[in-house]
Amino acid sequence: MEFYNIIKIITAIITVIISFSVGFRVLRLNPKDLLNIWFTLFFISSSLGFLTYTIYHLILNNSQIIIPIMITAQIIFNFIFISLVMTIFILEKYKKIAMSLKYFGSMIVLFFIMSVGYFIWTPELNMDRYEKGIVDTNTPTDWFIFITIVRTIMSIYVVYKYVMITRKIEEKTKKKVQWFFVGIIFAIIGMFINLIGGFLRSIIIEIFALIAINIGTIAILKGFLIK
């Protein structure tokens, strides 16, 4: 296994550990608060997503199970974006309203649409590269474009809303939300850099993506620790 691939795997494992640890820490701070719960789901989804992502890139002796694991990883990644949008609903609306059919229900429907497509337009494994010891999956172009556009729109919405929330809230809470904002910016940038890295088949880009996600995760934790 080449050097940069080893570094990517190590970085991915670090990302899994950091995301899970931060998620557990955030939940312990206030396990009954909906904002903590949805941020915990964001962190745990990130942890599980990159765990499955790492696993299927290491499978070099069983091509049959790679695509199911790859689809699982993408479904988990979809939930990351759902979790981010839900944090906006929790911050902007009353908690009961945020969890209503209009808001939470619409996110569940969107998550279903974003996920079921992988079973209709199923990704394929590049067997030529696989025989050379490289795991490379190809998602049908139309579905890849659709899912990328949806994730991009959700990301822009989240960033825009956090900017607006930061402007409106009182000084006592502003610093906390500002750390959330910084962390989410890094996390979203990391997600898209990782997507670009996979598309360009650049391991170095993927490594930088994972580092950005780790910075974002720690920044969000910093926000929760501010009292």
PDB file of C-alpha atoms in Angstrom:
ATOM      1  CA  MET A   1       0.000   0.000   0.000  1.00  0.00           C
ATOM      2  CA  GLU A   2       1.416   3.370  -1.036  1.00  0.00           C
ATOM      3  CA  PHE A   3       2.508   5.954   1.548  1.00  0.00           C
ATOM      4  CA  TYR A   4      -0.258   8.531   0.980  1.00  0.00           C
ATOM      5  CA  ASN A   5      -2.926   5.849   1.153  1.00  0.00           C
ATOM      6  CA  ILE A   6      -1.605   4.774   4.551  1.00  0.00           C
ATOM      7  CA  ILE A   7      -1.701   8.425   5.715  1.00  0.00           C
ATOM      8  CA  LYS A   8      -5.291   8.764   4.453  1.00  0.00           C
ATOM      9  CA  ILE A   9      -6.381   5.657   6.362  1.00  0.00           C
ATOM     10  CA  ILE A  10      -4.671   6.864   9.549  1.00  0.00           C
ATOM     11  CA  THR A  11      -6.301  10.311   9.166  1.00  0.00           C
ATOM     12  CA  ALA A  12      -9.704   8.708   8.545  1.00  0.00           C
ATOM     13  CA  ILE A  13      -9.354   6.594  11.683  1.00  0.00           C
ATOM     14  CA  ILE A  14      -8.418   9.729  13.669  1.00  0.00           C
ATOM     15  CA  THR A  15     -11.542  11.424  12.241  1.00  0.00           C
ATOM     16  CA  VAL A  16     -13.692   8.479  13.350  1.00  0.00           C
ATOM     17  CA  ILE A  17     -12.286   8.632  16.887  1.00  0.00           C
ATOM     18  CA  ILE A  18     -12.534  12.437  17.205  1.00  0.00           C
ATOM     19  CA  SER A  19     -16.105  12.587  15.854  1.00  0.00           C
ATOM     20  CA  PHE A  20     -17.322   9.784  18.109  1.00  0.00           C
ATOM     21  CA  SER A  21     -15.568  11.190  21.187  1.00  0.00           C
ATOM     22  CA  VAL A  22     -16.903  14.711  20.617  1.00  0.00           C
ATOM     23  CA  GLY A  23     -20.411  13.383  19.969  1.00  0.00           C
ATOM     24  CA  PHE A  24     -20.345  11.431  23.227  1.00  0.00           C
ATOM     25  CA  ARG A  25     -19.006  14.471  25.096  1.00  0.00           C
ATOM     26  CA  VAL A  26     -21.677  16.796  23.675  1.00  0.00           C
ATOM     27  CA  LEU A  27     -24.458  14.378  24.597  1.00  0.00           C
ATOM     28  CA  ARG A  28     -23.147  14.056  28.151  1.00  0.00           C
ATOM     29  CA  LEU A  29     -23.210  17.841  28.578  1.00  0.00           C
ATOM     30  CA  ASN A  30     -27.010  17.811  28.298  1.00  0.00           C
ATOM     31  CA  PRO A  31     -28.545  14.506  27.105  1.00  0.00           C
ATOM     32  CA  LYS A  32     -32.105  15.885  27.190  1.00  0.00           C
ATOM     33  CA  ASP A  33     -31.506  18.977  25.070  1.00  0.00           C
ATOM     34  CA  LEU A  34     -32.587  18.593  21.426  1.00  0.00           C
ATOM     35  CA  LEU A  35     -29.741  20.746  20.113  1.00  0.00           C
ATOM     36  CA  ASN A  36     -27.206  18.522  21.846  1.00  0.00           C
ATOM     37  CA  ILE A  37     -28.976  15.429  20.530  1.00  0.00           C
ATOM     38  CA  TRP A  38     -28.931  16.609  16.907  1.00  0.00           C
ATOM     39  CA  PHE A  39     -25.302  17.705  17.095  1.00  0.00           C
ATOM     40  CA  THR A  40     -24.508  14.310  18.631  1.00  0.00           C
ATOM     41  CA  LEU A  41     -26.258  12.633  15.684  1.00  0.00           C
ATOM     42  CA  PHE A  42     -24.168  14.822  13.373  1.00  0.00           C
ATOM     43  CA  PHE A  43     -20.923  13.724  15.055  1.00  0.00           C
ATOM     44  CA  ILE A  44     -21.887  10.045  15.300  1.00  0.00           C
ATOM     45  CA  SER A  45     -22.991  10.047  11.647  1.00  0.00           C
ATOM     46  CA  SER A  46     -19.640  11.560  10.684  1.00  0.00           C
ATOM     47  CA  SER A  47     -17.840   8.915  12.725  1.00  0.00           C
ATOM     48  CA  LEU A  48     -19.817   5.989  11.269  1.00  0.00           C
ATOM     49  CA  GLY A  49     -19.711   7.438   7.762  1.00  0.00           C
ATOM     50  CA  PHE A  50     -15.933   7.683   7.683  1.00  0.00           C
ATOM     51  CA  LEU A  51     -15.601   4.315   9.422  1.00  0.00           C
ATOM     52  CA  THR A  52     -17.553   2.558   6.659  1.00  0.00           C
ATOM     53  CA  TYR A  53     -15.760   4.748   4.085  1.00  0.00           C
ATOM     54  CA  THR A  54     -12.412   3.534   5.429  1.00  0.00           C
ATOM     55  CA  ILE A  55     -13.518  -0.102   5.633  1.00  0.00           C
ATOM     56  CA  TYR A  56     -14.620  -0.467   2.037  1.00  0.00           C
ATOM     57  CA  HIS A  57     -11.411   1.162   0.778  1.00  0.00           C
ATOM     58  CA  LEU A  58      -9.459  -1.573   2.574  1.00  0.00           C
ATOM     59  CA  ILE A  59     -11.335  -4.545   1.094  1.00  0.00           C
ATOM     60  CA  LEU A  60      -9.074  -5.945  -1.597  1.00  0.00           C
ATOM     61  CA  ASN A  61     -10.159  -9.591  -1.601  1.00  0.00           C
ATOM     62  CA  ASN A  62     -13.968  -9.491  -1.823  1.00  0.00           C
ATOM     63  CA  SER A  63     -15.417  -7.224  -4.513  1.00  0.00           C
ATOM     64  CA  GLN A  64     -19.006  -8.352  -3.829  1.00  0.00           C
ATOM     65  CA  ILE A  65     -19.388  -6.528  -0.518  1.00  0.00           C
ATOM     66  CA  ILE A  66     -17.751  -3.210  -1.475  1.00  0.00           C
ATOM     67  CA  ILE A  67     -20.775  -1.577  -3.144  1.00  0.00           C
ATOM     68  CA  PRO A  68     -23.232  -2.424  -0.299  1.00  0.00           C
ATOM     69  CA  ILE A  69     -20.793  -0.920   2.215  1.00  0.00           C
ATOM     70  CA  MET A  70     -20.192   2.088  -0.064  1.00  0.00           C
ATOM     71  CA  ILE A  71     -23.970   2.701  -0.312  1.00  0.00           C
ATOM     72  CA  THR A  72     -24.230   2.423   3.476  1.00  0.00           C
ATOM     73  CA  ALA A  73     -21.513   5.070   3.843  1.00  0.00           C
ATOM     74  CA  GLN A  74     -23.309   7.426   1.454  1.00  0.00           C
ATOM     75  CA  ILE A  75     -26.630   7.000   3.280  1.00  0.00           C
ATOM     76  CA  ILE A  76     -24.890   7.866   6.545  1.00  0.00           C
ATOM     77  CA  PHE A  77     -23.285  10.902   4.868  1.00  0.00           C
ATOM     78  CA  ASN A  78     -26.770  12.005   3.785  1.00  0.00           C
ATOM     79  CA  PHE A  79     -27.868  11.946   7.411  1.00  0.00           C
ATOM     80  CA  ILE A  80     -24.985  14.268   8.312  1.00  0.00           C
ATOM     81  CA  PHE A  81     -26.598  17.025   6.230  1.00  0.00           C
ATOM     82  CA  ILE A  82     -30.048  16.254   7.644  1.00  0.00           C
ATOM     83  CA  SER A  83     -28.639  16.626  11.159  1.00  0.00           C
ATOM     84  CA  LEU A  84     -27.092  20.001  10.307  1.00  0.00           C
ATOM     85  CA  VAL A  85     -30.384  21.368   8.989  1.00  0.00           C
ATOM     86  CA  MET A  86     -32.183  20.108  12.100  1.00  0.00           C
ATOM     87  CA  THR A  87     -29.781  22.120  14.294  1.00  0.00           C
ATOM     88  CA  ILE A  88     -31.010  25.220  12.449  1.00  0.00           C
ATOM     89  CA  PHE A  89     -34.653  24.308  13.064  1.00  0.00           C
ATOM     90  CA  ILE A  90     -33.927  23.745  16.771  1.00  0.00           C
ATOM     91  CA  LEU A  91     -32.156  27.104  17.113  1.00  0.00           C
ATOM     92  CA  GLU A  92     -34.737  29.088  15.132  1.00  0.00           C
ATOM     93  CA  LYS A  93     -38.013  27.445  16.151  1.00  0.00           C
ATOM     94  CA  TYR A  94     -39.546  26.168  19.349  1.00  0.00           C
ATOM     95  CA  LYS A  95     -38.426  22.583  19.898  1.00  0.00           C
ATOM     96  CA  LYS A  96     -41.915  21.154  19.405  1.00  0.00           C
ATOM     97  CA  ILE A  97     -42.253  23.055  16.123  1.00  0.00           C
ATOM     98  CA  ALA A  98     -38.823  21.892  14.938  1.00  0.00           C
ATOM     99  CA  MET A  99     -39.828  18.267  15.543  1.00  0.00           C
ATOM    100  CA  SER A 100     -43.215  18.676  13.839  1.00  0.00           C
ATOM    101  CA  LEU A 101     -44.297  17.032  10.597  1.00  0.00           C
ATOM    102  CA  LYS A 102     -43.588  20.235   8.666  1.00  0.00           C
ATOM    103  CA  TYR A 103     -39.907  20.422   9.636  1.00  0.00           C
ATOM    104  CA  PHE A 104     -38.687  17.065  10.934  1.00  0.00           C
ATOM    105  CA  GLY A 105     -41.113  15.229   8.647  1.00  0.00           C
ATOM    106  CA  SER A 106     -39.839  17.061   5.566  1.00  0.00           C
ATOM    107  CA  MET A 107     -36.263  16.131   6.502  1.00  0.00           C
ATOM    108  CA  ILE A 108     -37.202  12.453   6.824  1.00  0.00           C
ATOM    109  CA  VAL A 109     -38.812  12.535   3.357  1.00  0.00           C
ATOM    110  CA  LEU A 110     -35.734  14.261   1.899  1.00  0.00           C
ATOM    111  CA  PHE A 111     -33.431  11.744   3.584  1.00  0.00           C
ATOM    112  CA  PHE A 112     -35.480   8.889   2.086  1.00  0.00           C
ATOM    113  CA  ILE A 113     -35.262  10.408  -1.411  1.00  0.00           C
ATOM    114  CA  MET A 114     -31.510  11.048  -1.065  1.00  0.00           C
ATOM    115  CA  SER A 115     -30.925   7.474   0.060  1.00  0.00           C
ATOM    116  CA  VAL A 116     -33.274   5.335  -2.039  1.00  0.00           C
ATOM    117  CA  GLY A 117     -31.676   6.659  -5.247  1.00  0.00           C
ATOM    118  CA  TYR A 118     -28.545   4.616  -4.542  1.00  0.00           C
ATOM    119  CA  PHE A 119     -30.637   1.448  -4.946  1.00  0.00           C
ATOM    120  CA  ILE A 120     -32.094   2.660  -8.250  1.00  0.00           C
ATOM    121  CA  TRP A 121     -28.926   4.146  -9.765  1.00  0.00           C
ATOM    122  CA  THR A 122     -26.507   1.714  -8.165  1.00  0.00           C
ATOM    123  CA  PRO A 123     -22.792   2.598  -8.053  1.00  0.00           C
ATOM    124  CA  GLU A 124     -20.341   0.219  -9.684  1.00  0.00           C
ATOM    125  CA  LEU A 125     -16.850  -0.939  -8.818  1.00  0.00           C
ATOM    126  CA  ASN A 126     -14.097  -0.177 -11.311  1.00  0.00           C
ATOM    127  CA  MET A 127     -12.793  -3.709 -11.761  1.00  0.00           C
ATOM    128  CA  ASP A 128      -9.740  -2.669 -13.814  1.00  0.00           C
ATOM    129  CA  ARG A 129      -8.432  -0.551 -10.951  1.00  0.00           C
ATOM    130  CA  TYR A 130      -9.585  -3.107  -8.354  1.00  0.00           C
ATOM    131  CA  GLU A 131      -7.377  -5.753  -9.952  1.00  0.00           C
ATOM    132  CA  LYS A 132      -4.466  -3.360  -9.396  1.00  0.00           C
ATOM    133  CA  GLY A 133      -5.338  -3.111  -5.685  1.00  0.00           C
ATOM    134  CA  ILE A 134      -7.259   0.174  -5.824  1.00  0.00           C
ATOM    135  CA  VAL A 135     -10.878   0.492  -4.632  1.00  0.00           C
ATOM    136  CA  ASP A 136     -12.590   2.937  -6.983  1.00  0.00           C
ATOM    137  CA  THR A 137     -16.385   3.206  -7.152  1.00  0.00           C
ATOM    138  CA  ASN A 138     -18.348   5.009  -9.866  1.00  0.00           C
ATOM    139  CA  THR A 139     -21.746   6.565  -9.134  1.00  0.00           C
ATOM    140  CA  PRO A 140     -24.039   7.113 -12.168  1.00  0.00           C
ATOM    141  CA  THR A 141     -23.499  10.714 -13.344  1.00  0.00           C
ATOM    142  CA  ASP A 142     -27.123  11.899 -13.117  1.00  0.00           C
ATOM    143  CA  TRP A 143     -27.538  10.650  -9.561  1.00  0.00           C
ATOM    144  CA  PHE A 144     -24.106  11.967  -8.539  1.00  0.00           C
ATOM    145  CA  ILE A 145     -25.052  15.439  -9.842  1.00  0.00           C
ATOM    146  CA  PHE A 146     -28.452  15.347  -8.123  1.00  0.00           C
ATOM    147  CA  ILE A 147     -27.120  14.306  -4.711  1.00  0.00           C
ATOM    148  CA  THR A 148     -24.281  16.848  -4.953  1.00  0.00           C
ATOM    149  CA  ILE A 149     -26.733  19.664  -5.753  1.00  0.00           C
ATOM    150  CA  VAL A 150     -29.014  18.691  -2.845  1.00  0.00           C
ATOM    151  CA  ARG A 151     -26.115  18.552  -0.384  1.00  0.00           C
ATOM    152  CA  THR A 152     -24.813  21.881  -1.694  1.00  0.00           C
ATOM    153  CA  ILE A 153     -28.195  23.584  -1.291  1.00  0.00           C
ATOM    154  CA  MET A 154     -28.517  22.216   2.250  1.00  0.00           C
ATOM    155  CA  SER A 155     -25.007  23.416   3.084  1.00  0.00           C
ATOM    156  CA  ILE A 156     -25.633  26.924   1.744  1.00  0.00           C
ATOM    157  CA  TYR A 157     -28.899  27.058   3.690  1.00  0.00           C
ATOM    158  CA  VAL A 158     -27.171  26.012   6.926  1.00  0.00           C
ATOM    159  CA  VAL A 159     -24.323  28.514   6.513  1.00  0.00           C
ATOM    160  CA  TYR A 160     -26.720  31.351   5.634  1.00  0.00           C
ATOM    161  CA  LYS A 161     -28.986  30.594   8.601  1.00  0.00           C
ATOM    162  CA  TYR A 162     -26.073  30.479  11.045  1.00  0.00           C
ATOM    163  CA  VAL A 163     -24.925  33.889   9.792  1.00  0.00           C
ATOM    164  CA  MET A 164     -28.427  35.279  10.359  1.00  0.00           C
ATOM    165  CA  ILE A 165     -28.761  33.643  13.786  1.00  0.00           C
ATOM    166  CA  THR A 166     -25.371  35.011  14.872  1.00  0.00           C
ATOM    167  CA  ARG A 167     -26.490  38.550  13.991  1.00  0.00           C
ATOM    168  CA  LYS A 168     -29.757  38.341  15.913  1.00  0.00           C
ATOM    169  CA  ILE A 169     -28.859  36.615  19.173  1.00  0.00           C
ATOM    170  CA  GLU A 170     -27.754  38.316  22.373  1.00  0.00           C
ATOM    171  CA  GLU A 171     -24.084  38.743  23.227  1.00  0.00           C
ATOM    172  CA  LYS A 172     -24.103  36.020  25.866  1.00  0.00           C
ATOM    173  CA  THR A 173     -24.999  33.330  23.343  1.00  0.00           C
ATOM    174  CA  LYS A 174     -23.262  34.856  20.315  1.00  0.00           C
ATOM    175  CA  LYS A 175     -19.807  33.463  21.041  1.00  0.00           C
ATOM    176  CA  LYS A 176     -21.211  29.952  21.404  1.00  0.00           C
ATOM    177  CA  VAL A 177     -23.059  30.120  18.062  1.00  0.00           C
ATOM    178  CA  GLN A 178     -20.024  31.697  16.391  1.00  0.00           C
ATOM    179  CA  TRP A 179     -17.981  28.616  17.307  1.00  0.00           C
ATOM    180  CA  PHE A 180     -20.793  26.441  15.921  1.00  0.00           C
ATOM    181  CA  PHE A 181     -20.642  28.489  12.722  1.00  0.00           C
ATOM    182  CA  VAL A 182     -16.850  28.186  12.372  1.00  0.00           C
ATOM    183  CA  GLY A 183     -16.991  24.462  13.066  1.00  0.00           C
ATOM    184  CA  ILE A 184     -19.783  23.851  10.577  1.00  0.00           C
ATOM    185  CA  ILE A 185     -17.952  25.864   7.888  1.00  0.00           C
ATOM    186  CA  PHE A 186     -14.866  23.674   8.309  1.00  0.00           C
ATOM    187  CA  ALA A 187     -16.959  20.489   8.403  1.00  0.00           C
ATOM    188  CA  ILE A 188     -18.889  21.376   5.235  1.00  0.00           C
ATOM    189  CA  ILE A 189     -15.747  22.455   3.402  1.00  0.00           C
ATOM    190  CA  GLY A 190     -14.147  19.179   4.462  1.00  0.00           C
ATOM    191  CA  MET A 191     -17.095  17.157   3.156  1.00  0.00           C
ATOM    192  CA  PHE A 192     -16.935  18.837  -0.243  1.00  0.00           C
ATOM    193  CA  ILE A 193     -13.144  18.660  -0.474  1.00  0.00           C
ATOM    194  CA  ASN A 194     -13.452  14.946   0.260  1.00  0.00           C
ATOM    195  CA  LEU A 195     -16.035  14.662  -2.520  1.00  0.00           C
ATOM    196  CA  ILE A 196     -13.717  16.470  -4.939  1.00  0.00           C
ATOM    197  CA  GLY A 197     -10.799  14.321  -3.839  1.00  0.00           C
ATOM    198  CA  GLY A 198     -12.765  11.161  -4.556  1.00  0.00           C
ATOM    199  CA  PHE A 199     -13.901  12.511  -7.935  1.00  0.00           C
ATOM    200  CA  LEU A 200     -10.332  13.480  -8.913  1.00  0.00           C
ATOM    201  CA  ARG A 201      -8.959  10.289  -7.295  1.00  0.00           C
ATOM    202  CA  SER A 202      -6.563  12.447  -5.244  1.00  0.00           C
ATOM    203  CA  ILE A 203      -5.571  10.937  -1.911  1.00  0.00           C
ATOM    204  CA  ILE A 204      -3.763  14.126  -0.828  1.00  0.00           C
ATOM    205  CA  ILE A 205      -6.959  16.183  -1.289  1.00  0.00           C
ATOM    206  CA  GLU A 206      -8.912  13.618   0.746  1.00  0.00           C
ATOM    207  CA  ILE A 207      -6.363  13.866   3.561  1.00  0.00           C
ATOM    208  CA  PHE A 208      -6.779  17.661   3.727  1.00  0.00           C
ATOM    209  CA  ALA A 209     -10.557  17.134   3.729  1.00  0.00           C
ATOM    210  CA  LEU A 210     -10.357  14.899   6.783  1.00  0.00           C
ATOM    211  CA  ILE A 211      -8.133  17.416   8.575  1.00  0.00           C
ATOM    212  CA  ALA A 212     -10.692  20.191   7.877  1.00  0.00           C
ATOM    213  CA  ILE A 213     -13.495  18.014   9.261  1.00  0.00           C
ATOM    214  CA  ASN A 214     -11.493  17.346  12.432  1.00  0.00           C
ATOM    215  CA  ILE A 215     -10.876  21.089  12.919  1.00  0.00           C
ATOM    216  CA  GLY A 216     -14.596  21.747  12.474  1.00  0.00           C
ATOM    217  CA  THR A 217     -15.555  19.035  14.941  1.00  0.00           C
ATOM    218  CA  ILE A 218     -13.278  20.427  17.639  1.00  0.00           C
ATOM    219  CA  ALA A 219     -14.539  23.994  16.989  1.00  0.00           C
ATOM    220  CA  ILE A 220     -18.156  22.893  17.510  1.00  0.00           C
ATOM    221  CA  LEU A 221     -17.179  21.196  20.777  1.00  0.00           C
ATOM    222  CA  LYS A 222     -15.541  24.466  21.850  1.00  0.00           C
ATOM    223  CA  GLY A 223     -18.907  26.172  21.304  1.00  0.00           C
ATOM    224  CA  PHE A 224     -20.696  23.700  23.569  1.00  0.00           C
ATOM    225  CA  LEU A 225     -18.077  24.156  26.312  1.00  0.00           C
ATOM    226  CA  ILE A 226     -18.666  27.933  26.500  1.00  0.00           C
ATOM    227  CA  LYS A 227     -20.947  28.803  29.418  1.00  0.00           C
TER     228      LYS A 227
END
